[in-house]
XYZ file of C-alpha atoms in Angstrom:
208
model
C -18.383 51.001 -9.289
C -18.544 48.134 -11.778
C -17.982 44.644 -10.468
C -15.305 42.482 -12.025
C -16.576 38.929 -12.553
C -14.441 36.132 -11.245
C -12.845 33.827 -13.804
C -14.852 30.625 -14.123
C -13.267 27.471 -12.815
C -11.695 25.267 -15.426
C -13.042 21.747 -15.869
C -9.922 20.340 -14.192
C -10.453 22.584 -11.161
C -14.128 21.629 -10.927
C -13.293 17.934 -11.107
C -10.554 18.447 -8.507
C -13.003 20.099 -6.121
C -15.566 17.368 -6.735
C -12.878 14.774 -6.161
C -12.333 16.199 -2.664
C -16.077 16.306 -1.966
C -16.419 12.647 -2.977
C -13.803 11.545 -0.459
C -14.896 9.253 2.365
C -14.130 9.150 6.096
C -11.334 6.907 7.280
C -11.686 4.071 9.813
C -9.549 4.022 12.968
C -5.953 3.322 11.893
C -4.333 -0.028 12.527
C -1.436 -0.161 15.001
C 2.048 0.473 13.654
C 4.580 -2.385 13.635
C 7.488 -2.373 16.098
C 10.014 0.314 15.193
C 12.862 -2.216 14.966
C 10.996 -4.326 12.407
C 9.919 -1.330 10.359
C 13.313 0.395 10.170
C 15.398 -2.750 9.756
C 13.311 -4.640 7.210
C 10.608 -2.434 5.680
C 11.895 1.150 5.656
C 15.673 1.042 6.217
C 16.333 4.357 4.474
C 16.502 6.547 7.587
C 19.039 4.393 9.473
C 20.868 3.825 6.184
C 21.193 7.561 5.612
C 22.293 8.062 9.234
C 25.060 5.423 8.927
C 26.366 6.923 5.680
C 26.247 10.440 7.126
C 28.193 9.371 10.225
C 30.784 7.682 8.021
C 31.241 10.770 5.860
C 31.438 13.160 8.805
C 34.031 11.019 10.577
C 36.033 10.561 7.375
C 36.305 14.290 6.663
C 36.858 15.180 10.335
C 39.689 12.663 10.766
C 41.141 13.528 7.377
C 41.184 17.200 8.382
C 43.185 16.246 11.480
C 45.724 14.384 9.401
C 44.367 10.936 10.281
C 43.316 9.936 6.792
C 43.971 6.213 7.328
C 41.796 6.082 10.437
C 39.091 8.082 8.664
C 39.149 5.695 5.718
C 38.815 2.690 8.019
C 35.908 4.293 9.859
C 34.167 5.207 6.592
C 34.721 1.681 5.258
C 33.145 0.150 8.361
C 30.109 2.432 7.986
C 29.766 1.487 4.320
C 29.911 -2.202 5.238
C 27.198 -1.663 7.851
C 25.082 0.178 5.300
C 25.523 -2.627 2.778
C 24.597 -5.206 5.393
C 21.458 -3.271 6.258
C 20.415 -3.125 2.597
C 21.046 -6.860 2.199
C 19.044 -7.635 5.336
C 16.087 -5.527 4.211
C 16.200 -7.134 0.767
C 16.374 -10.722 1.986
C 13.818 -10.486 4.802
C 10.190 -10.056 3.737
C 7.914 -9.243 6.652
C 4.284 -10.406 6.867
C 3.197 -6.822 6.223
C 5.233 -6.682 3.015
C 3.798 -10.007 1.837
C 0.327 -8.692 2.625
C 0.989 -5.573 0.522
C 2.053 -7.707 -2.445
C -1.030 -9.905 -2.088
C -3.263 -6.831 -1.780
C -1.865 -5.374 -4.999
C -2.601 -8.642 -6.803
C -6.168 -8.906 -5.466
C -7.082 -5.280 -6.174
C -5.605 -5.534 -9.659
C -7.528 -8.736 -10.341
C -10.844 -7.184 -9.335
C -10.197 -3.991 -11.323
C -9.493 -5.986 -14.501
C -12.177 -8.625 -14.031
C -9.616 -11.419 -13.642
C -11.743 -13.943 -11.773
C -9.310 -16.774 -12.499
C -6.569 -14.848 -10.696
C -8.794 -14.448 -7.642
C -9.660 -18.134 -7.670
C -5.940 -18.956 -7.754
C -4.853 -16.463 -5.105
C -7.636 -16.954 -2.552
C -7.801 -19.915 -0.205
C -10.804 -22.277 -0.520
C -12.289 -20.909 2.714
C -12.032 -17.257 1.624
C -15.156 -15.185 2.257
C -16.297 -11.709 1.262
C -18.737 -9.738 3.397
C -20.790 -6.783 2.192
C -24.291 -5.384 2.560
C -25.906 -7.864 0.158
C -23.818 -10.915 1.027
C -25.327 -13.796 3.026
C -24.492 -14.025 6.705
C -21.815 -16.627 5.992
C -20.262 -14.416 3.301
C -19.675 -15.061 -0.386
C -17.463 -18.027 -1.223
C -14.291 -17.974 -3.297
C -16.074 -19.245 -6.410
C -18.895 -16.738 -5.975
C -16.354 -13.920 -5.651
C -14.462 -15.033 -8.749
C -17.618 -15.518 -10.831
C -19.029 -12.126 -9.836
C -15.781 -10.345 -10.695
C -15.474 -12.168 -14.040
C -19.004 -11.185 -15.041
C -19.285 -7.635 -13.777
C -15.724 -6.224 -13.725
C -14.623 -7.526 -17.114
C -14.078 -4.923 -19.903
C -17.685 -5.493 -21.030
C -19.175 -5.732 -17.532
C -21.470 -3.226 -15.850
C -18.853 -2.387 -13.174
C -15.836 -2.202 -15.478
C -13.010 0.000 -14.234
C -10.870 2.306 -16.337
C -8.425 3.241 -13.572
C -7.719 2.015 -10.069
C -5.275 3.102 -7.404
C -4.465 2.197 -3.816
C -4.405 5.532 -1.999
C -3.686 4.273 1.520
C -2.426 0.976 2.885
C -2.297 -0.173 6.499
C -1.349 -3.589 7.821
C -0.975 -5.060 11.285
C 0.275 -8.503 12.311
C -2.156 -10.117 14.744
C -2.066 -13.145 16.983
C -2.829 -16.499 15.449
C -0.691 -15.943 12.359
C -2.976 -13.374 10.746
C -2.320 -10.036 9.074
C -5.160 -7.532 8.949
C -5.141 -4.973 6.154
C -7.094 -1.769 5.681
C -6.781 -0.340 2.194
C -8.336 2.735 0.607
C -9.011 2.180 -3.069
C -9.995 4.692 -5.730
C -11.599 3.468 -8.931
C -12.894 5.331 -11.947
C -15.682 4.113 -14.209
C -15.343 4.812 -17.957
C -19.024 5.807 -18.024
C -19.029 8.354 -15.192
C -15.355 9.417 -15.246
C -15.658 10.287 -11.566
C -13.613 8.624 -8.836
C -15.299 6.322 -6.337
C -13.479 5.489 -3.129
C -13.900 2.652 -0.681
C -12.131 1.324 2.381
C -11.657 -2.450 2.291
C -10.573 -4.802 5.026
C -8.614 -7.903 4.131
C -7.536 -10.711 6.463
C -4.518 -12.777 5.450
C -2.809 -15.790 6.964
C 0.947 -15.410 7.320
C 1.862 -18.909 6.132
C 0.908 -18.177 2.542
C -0.433 -14.597 2.804
C -3.870 -15.539 1.521
């Protein structure tokens, strides 16, 4: 009985499989923030949807019973609560949210070789630690100079595409926010994704 050969994988499928193989293990996750802080300020969409749903259900139920005025009042109160929740979430920026904004800026600066941006965003006592760094860590100026030289469009580590795949943040004692972020970058030479987990420590007074 003749054998039917399988269709060869397309280049996209091969790169997709390789992309999975090149993934890296994850560190232990950081603790989640208190539920009240998360659902009031950072992710208010679930309680917002619940308030609106309750308002609609009560409106139609009371209207069906001939109590349209009471249903309208109840629905109006729910809409006011929903609006207040949106305003609260918009006005209040938690330390975790500030840390996410700062992380986006730092990752973007490294990916584009913007050393001046790093020098502006980092505090004078900022340090980077890696396998080849001195025990005391690389200073802010050393970080900025290295990024300007090697991650610029003509540098040896230039990046064609970067993306934050996972973001975790936890507020710690002493006014600090610890961040774990999984970054994927693609080199224009290799066209293969490289992933890395980074840890960033911010202070909550200026999120640096």
